[in-house]
């Protein structure tokens, strides 16, 4: 399972990258705004910087909603770097645009996916990635993990090659469950990735080993 970090924060991207386990980055307009990135040029430069930092797929999201504008915006994003994956929302014109990008050799990440039906459409249009938002589904009282399982089953039965990218991760357990259920990728805030490290018995065990090591130092 690939690990992407879900942020536009450069120091968090650097920290995750230095761990040596990072396979890519996802961003979205809210994450860019959180970092105070404003204006077309600043956004493009920020994507360029991320591409130069991380050797892996970098999702850059379009903010257009009609077919022609999505295509024009996506072409410009894809031209930033060969690792850019154009992130397109699951709307009617988005599906049309994903198909256009597929036919024209531009890889896409279909975002804002909340149902198996939407995941089928993303795969049919040829998206490289489909992003079910598991945390937001949990927040609304449904079970995000059930959706991961359902999409994994459908894609296996149908032989779809679109990779399942579990998004909207809220905690380390989401990452573990996504791995168990067959997600190809998770995209997560740094905190949940680092949360995988933690176990109290590791801390207790290490403290004891270090204490005993002093006896023969
Ligand atoms: C997906 O790529 C999105 O950027 C992201 O995972 C959304 O997560 P949120 O629900 O925490 O905003």
Short mmCIF file of C-alpha atoms and ligand atoms in Angstrom, two decimals:
data_model
loop_
_atom_site.label_atom_id
_atom_site.label_comp_id
_atom_site.label_asym_id
_atom_site.label_seq_id
_atom_site.Cartn_x
_atom_site.Cartn_y
_atom_site.Cartn_z
CA UNK A 1 0.00 0.00 0.00
CA UNK A 2 1.34 3.42 -0.98
CA UNK A 3 1.53 6.25 1.56
CA UNK A 4 0.62 9.76 0.44
CA UNK A 5 0.59 12.75 2.76
CA UNK A 6 -2.54 14.91 2.62
CA UNK A 7 -1.25 18.43 3.10
CA UNK A 8 0.21 21.47 1.37
CA UNK A 9 2.48 22.20 4.36
CA UNK A 10 6.07 21.99 3.18
CA UNK A 11 7.66 21.20 6.54
CA UNK A 12 5.21 18.33 7.13
CA UNK A 13 5.88 17.02 3.61
CA UNK A 14 9.62 17.21 4.34
CA UNK A 15 9.23 15.39 7.66
CA UNK A 16 7.19 12.56 6.09
CA UNK A 17 9.57 12.34 3.15
CA UNK A 18 12.56 12.04 5.45
CA UNK A 19 10.94 9.02 7.09
CA UNK A 20 11.58 7.30 3.78
CA UNK A 21 8.08 5.88 3.43
CA UNK A 22 6.40 8.59 1.37
CA UNK A 23 5.07 7.74 -2.10
CA UNK A 24 3.27 10.96 -2.95
CA UNK A 25 1.24 13.98 -1.88
CA UNK A 26 -2.40 15.01 -2.19
CA UNK A 27 -3.61 18.55 -1.78
CA UNK A 28 -6.92 20.29 -2.20
CA UNK A 29 -8.01 23.94 -2.36
CA UNK A 30 -8.77 23.99 1.39
CA UNK A 31 -5.29 22.67 2.24
CA UNK A 32 -3.69 25.27 -0.08
CA UNK A 33 -5.74 28.05 1.53
CA UNK A 34 -4.70 26.83 4.99
CA UNK A 35 -1.07 27.47 4.01
CA UNK A 36 -1.97 30.97 2.82
CA UNK A 37 -1.14 30.19 -0.83
CA UNK A 38 -2.99 32.81 -2.88
CA UNK A 39 -3.23 33.43 -6.60
CA UNK A 40 -2.71 31.27 -9.65
CA UNK A 41 1.06 31.77 -9.86
CA UNK A 42 1.67 31.07 -6.17
CA UNK A 43 -0.42 27.89 -6.40
CA UNK A 44 1.51 26.67 -9.45
CA UNK A 45 4.85 27.47 -7.82
CA UNK A 46 3.79 25.61 -4.69
CA UNK A 47 2.96 22.50 -6.72
CA UNK A 48 6.32 22.80 -8.46
CA UNK A 49 8.13 22.98 -5.11
CA UNK A 50 6.27 19.89 -3.84
CA UNK A 51 7.15 18.00 -7.04
CA UNK A 52 10.80 18.87 -6.54
CA UNK A 53 10.69 17.67 -2.90
CA UNK A 54 8.93 14.34 -3.34
CA UNK A 55 9.59 11.70 -5.94
CA UNK A 56 6.05 10.39 -6.40
CA UNK A 57 2.58 11.28 -7.58
CA UNK A 58 1.39 14.76 -6.59
CA UNK A 59 -2.34 15.42 -6.85
CA UNK A 60 -3.23 18.96 -7.93
CA UNK A 61 -6.93 19.79 -7.86
CA UNK A 62 -8.84 21.73 -10.48
CA UNK A 63 -11.24 24.40 -9.29
CA UNK A 64 -13.28 24.55 -12.51
CA UNK A 65 -16.58 22.76 -12.80
CA UNK A 66 -17.46 22.75 -16.50
CA UNK A 67 -15.90 20.28 -18.95
CA UNK A 68 -13.95 22.72 -21.11
CA UNK A 69 -12.53 24.69 -18.17
CA UNK A 70 -11.60 21.51 -16.28
CA UNK A 71 -9.71 20.29 -19.35
CA UNK A 72 -7.90 23.63 -19.83
CA UNK A 73 -7.00 23.91 -16.14
CA UNK A 74 -5.95 20.27 -15.93
CA UNK A 75 -3.67 20.59 -18.96
CA UNK A 76 -1.88 23.53 -17.29
CA UNK A 77 -1.53 21.62 -13.99
CA UNK A 78 -0.22 18.52 -15.77
CA UNK A 79 2.38 20.67 -17.55
CA UNK A 80 3.97 21.67 -14.21
CA UNK A 81 5.70 18.31 -13.76
CA UNK A 82 5.40 14.74 -15.05
CA UNK A 83 4.42 13.55 -11.54
CA UNK A 84 1.32 15.75 -11.38
CA UNK A 85 -1.96 13.84 -11.20
CA UNK A 86 -4.94 16.06 -11.98
CA UNK A 87 -7.54 15.86 -9.24
CA UNK A 88 -11.05 16.14 -10.61
CA UNK A 89 -14.32 16.22 -8.64
CA UNK A 90 -16.93 13.50 -9.08
CA UNK A 91 -19.45 15.53 -11.04
CA UNK A 92 -20.89 14.92 -14.52
CA UNK A 93 -18.44 17.24 -16.30
CA UNK A 94 -15.68 15.84 -14.08
CA UNK A 95 -16.32 12.31 -15.36
CA UNK A 96 -16.31 13.59 -18.95
CA UNK A 97 -13.04 15.40 -18.27
CA UNK A 98 -11.45 12.33 -16.64
CA UNK A 99 -12.25 10.37 -19.80
CA UNK A 100 -10.73 13.15 -21.90
CA UNK A 101 -7.58 13.20 -19.75
CA UNK A 102 -7.34 9.38 -19.93
CA UNK A 103 -7.57 9.49 -23.72
CA UNK A 104 -4.90 12.18 -23.82
CA UNK A 105 -2.37 10.55 -21.50
CA UNK A 106 -2.99 12.70 -18.42
CA UNK A 107 -3.46 10.80 -15.16
CA UNK A 108 -6.30 11.75 -12.83
CA UNK A 109 -7.44 11.33 -9.24
CA UNK A 110 -11.22 11.37 -8.97
CA UNK A 111 -12.02 13.15 -5.71
CA UNK A 112 -15.07 13.64 -3.47
CA UNK A 113 -16.21 10.04 -3.86
CA UNK A 114 -18.82 8.85 -1.36
CA UNK A 115 -20.47 5.86 -3.04
CA UNK A 116 -19.68 2.68 -4.95
CA UNK A 117 -21.62 3.98 -7.95
CA UNK A 118 -19.35 7.00 -8.15
CA UNK A 119 -16.30 4.72 -7.88
CA UNK A 120 -17.56 2.63 -10.81
CA UNK A 121 -17.95 5.76 -12.96
CA UNK A 122 -14.43 6.93 -12.03
CA UNK A 123 -12.99 3.56 -13.05
CA UNK A 124 -14.99 3.46 -16.30
CA UNK A 125 -13.64 6.91 -17.20
CA UNK A 126 -10.11 5.62 -16.60
CA UNK A 127 -9.09 7.52 -13.46
CA UNK A 128 -5.68 6.48 -12.15
CA UNK A 129 -6.97 6.92 -8.59
CA UNK A 130 -10.37 7.06 -6.93
CA UNK A 131 -10.58 8.89 -3.61
CA UNK A 132 -13.34 7.73 -1.24
CA UNK A 133 -13.50 10.16 1.72
CA UNK A 134 -13.75 7.74 4.61
CA UNK A 135 -13.46 10.23 7.49
CA UNK A 136 -16.23 12.43 6.13
CA UNK A 137 -18.46 9.36 5.68
CA UNK A 138 -17.80 8.34 9.30
CA UNK A 139 -18.53 11.94 10.39
CA UNK A 140 -21.95 11.72 8.77
CA UNK A 141 -22.84 8.56 10.68
CA UNK A 142 -22.07 6.01 7.94
CA UNK A 143 -19.17 3.57 7.70
CA UNK A 144 -16.33 4.79 5.49
CA UNK A 145 -14.51 1.49 5.70
CA UNK A 146 -17.50 -0.40 4.35
CA UNK A 147 -17.20 1.71 1.21
CA UNK A 148 -13.49 0.85 0.84
CA UNK A 149 -14.39 -2.84 1.11
CA UNK A 150 -17.22 -2.53 -1.40
CA UNK A 151 -15.10 -0.68 -3.96
CA UNK A 152 -12.25 -3.18 -3.50
CA UNK A 153 -14.66 -6.06 -4.17
CA UNK A 154 -16.18 -4.41 -7.23
CA UNK A 155 -12.82 -3.44 -8.73
CA UNK A 156 -11.46 -6.97 -8.20
CA UNK A 157 -14.54 -8.63 -9.72
CA UNK A 158 -14.58 -6.26 -12.68
CA UNK A 159 -10.82 -6.08 -13.17
CA UNK A 160 -10.75 -2.27 -12.98
CA UNK A 161 -7.21 -0.93 -12.76
CA UNK A 162 -8.05 2.34 -10.98
CA UNK A 163 -6.22 2.45 -7.65
CA UNK A 164 -8.27 2.89 -4.48
CA UNK A 165 -6.91 5.87 -2.56
CA UNK A 166 -8.43 5.98 0.93
CA UNK A 167 -8.75 9.71 1.70
CA UNK A 168 -10.02 11.83 4.56
CA UNK A 169 -8.08 9.76 7.07
CA UNK A 170 -8.70 10.80 10.66
CA UNK A 171 -6.57 8.39 12.73
CA UNK A 172 -3.97 5.59 12.53
CA UNK A 173 -6.66 2.94 12.72
CA UNK A 174 -8.13 4.21 9.44
CA UNK A 175 -4.76 3.49 7.82
CA UNK A 176 -4.61 -0.03 9.27
CA UNK A 177 -8.19 -0.84 8.25
CA UNK A 178 -7.64 0.56 4.75
CA UNK A 179 -4.60 -1.72 4.40
CA UNK A 180 -6.61 -4.72 5.62
CA UNK A 181 -9.46 -4.06 3.21
CA UNK A 182 -7.29 -3.73 0.13
CA UNK A 183 -6.85 -0.01 -0.44
CA UNK A 184 -3.94 0.59 -2.84
CA UNK A 185 -3.05 3.94 -1.27
CA UNK A 186 -3.86 6.00 1.79
CA UNK A 187 -3.52 9.74 1.96
CA UNK A 188 -3.20 10.96 5.50
CA UNK A 189 -2.26 13.93 7.65
CA UNK A 190 1.23 13.58 9.16
CA UNK A 191 -0.22 13.08 12.63
CA UNK A 192 -1.98 9.82 11.72
CA UNK A 193 1.08 8.50 9.90
CA UNK A 194 3.22 9.20 12.96
CA UNK A 195 0.49 7.69 15.13
CA UNK A 196 1.32 4.30 13.59
CA UNK A 197 4.67 4.46 15.41
CA UNK A 198 3.18 4.63 18.85
CA UNK A 199 2.78 1.79 21.31
CA UNK A 200 3.23 2.14 25.09
CA UNK A 201 4.98 -1.25 25.33
CA UNK A 202 7.57 -0.03 22.80
CA UNK A 203 8.31 2.99 25.02
CA UNK A 204 8.44 0.88 28.20
CA UNK A 205 10.59 -1.78 26.50
CA UNK A 206 13.02 0.75 25.09
CA UNK A 207 13.38 2.54 28.44
CA UNK A 208 14.26 -0.80 30.08
CA UNK A 209 16.74 -1.77 27.35
CA UNK A 210 18.47 1.61 27.61
CA UNK A 211 18.60 1.31 31.40
CA UNK A 212 20.08 -2.20 31.22
CA UNK A 213 22.54 -1.09 28.55
CA UNK A 214 24.11 1.23 31.12
CA UNK A 215 25.07 -1.89 33.16
CA UNK A 216 27.52 -3.07 30.56
CA UNK A 217 28.56 0.30 29.14
C1 LIG B 1 -8.30 13.96 -0.47
O1 LIG B 1 -7.40 13.90 -1.28
C2 LIG B 1 -8.59 15.14 0.37
O2 LIG B 1 -7.54 16.07 0.25
C3 LIG B 1 -8.69 14.86 1.83
O3 LIG B 1 -8.31 13.56 2.18
C4 LIG B 1 -9.88 15.42 2.50
O4 LIG B 1 -9.84 15.12 3.86
P1 LIG B 1 -10.67 15.90 4.97
O5 LIG B 1 -12.01 15.26 5.06
O6 LIG B 1 -9.87 15.68 6.22
O7 LIG B 1 -10.73 17.34 4.55
#
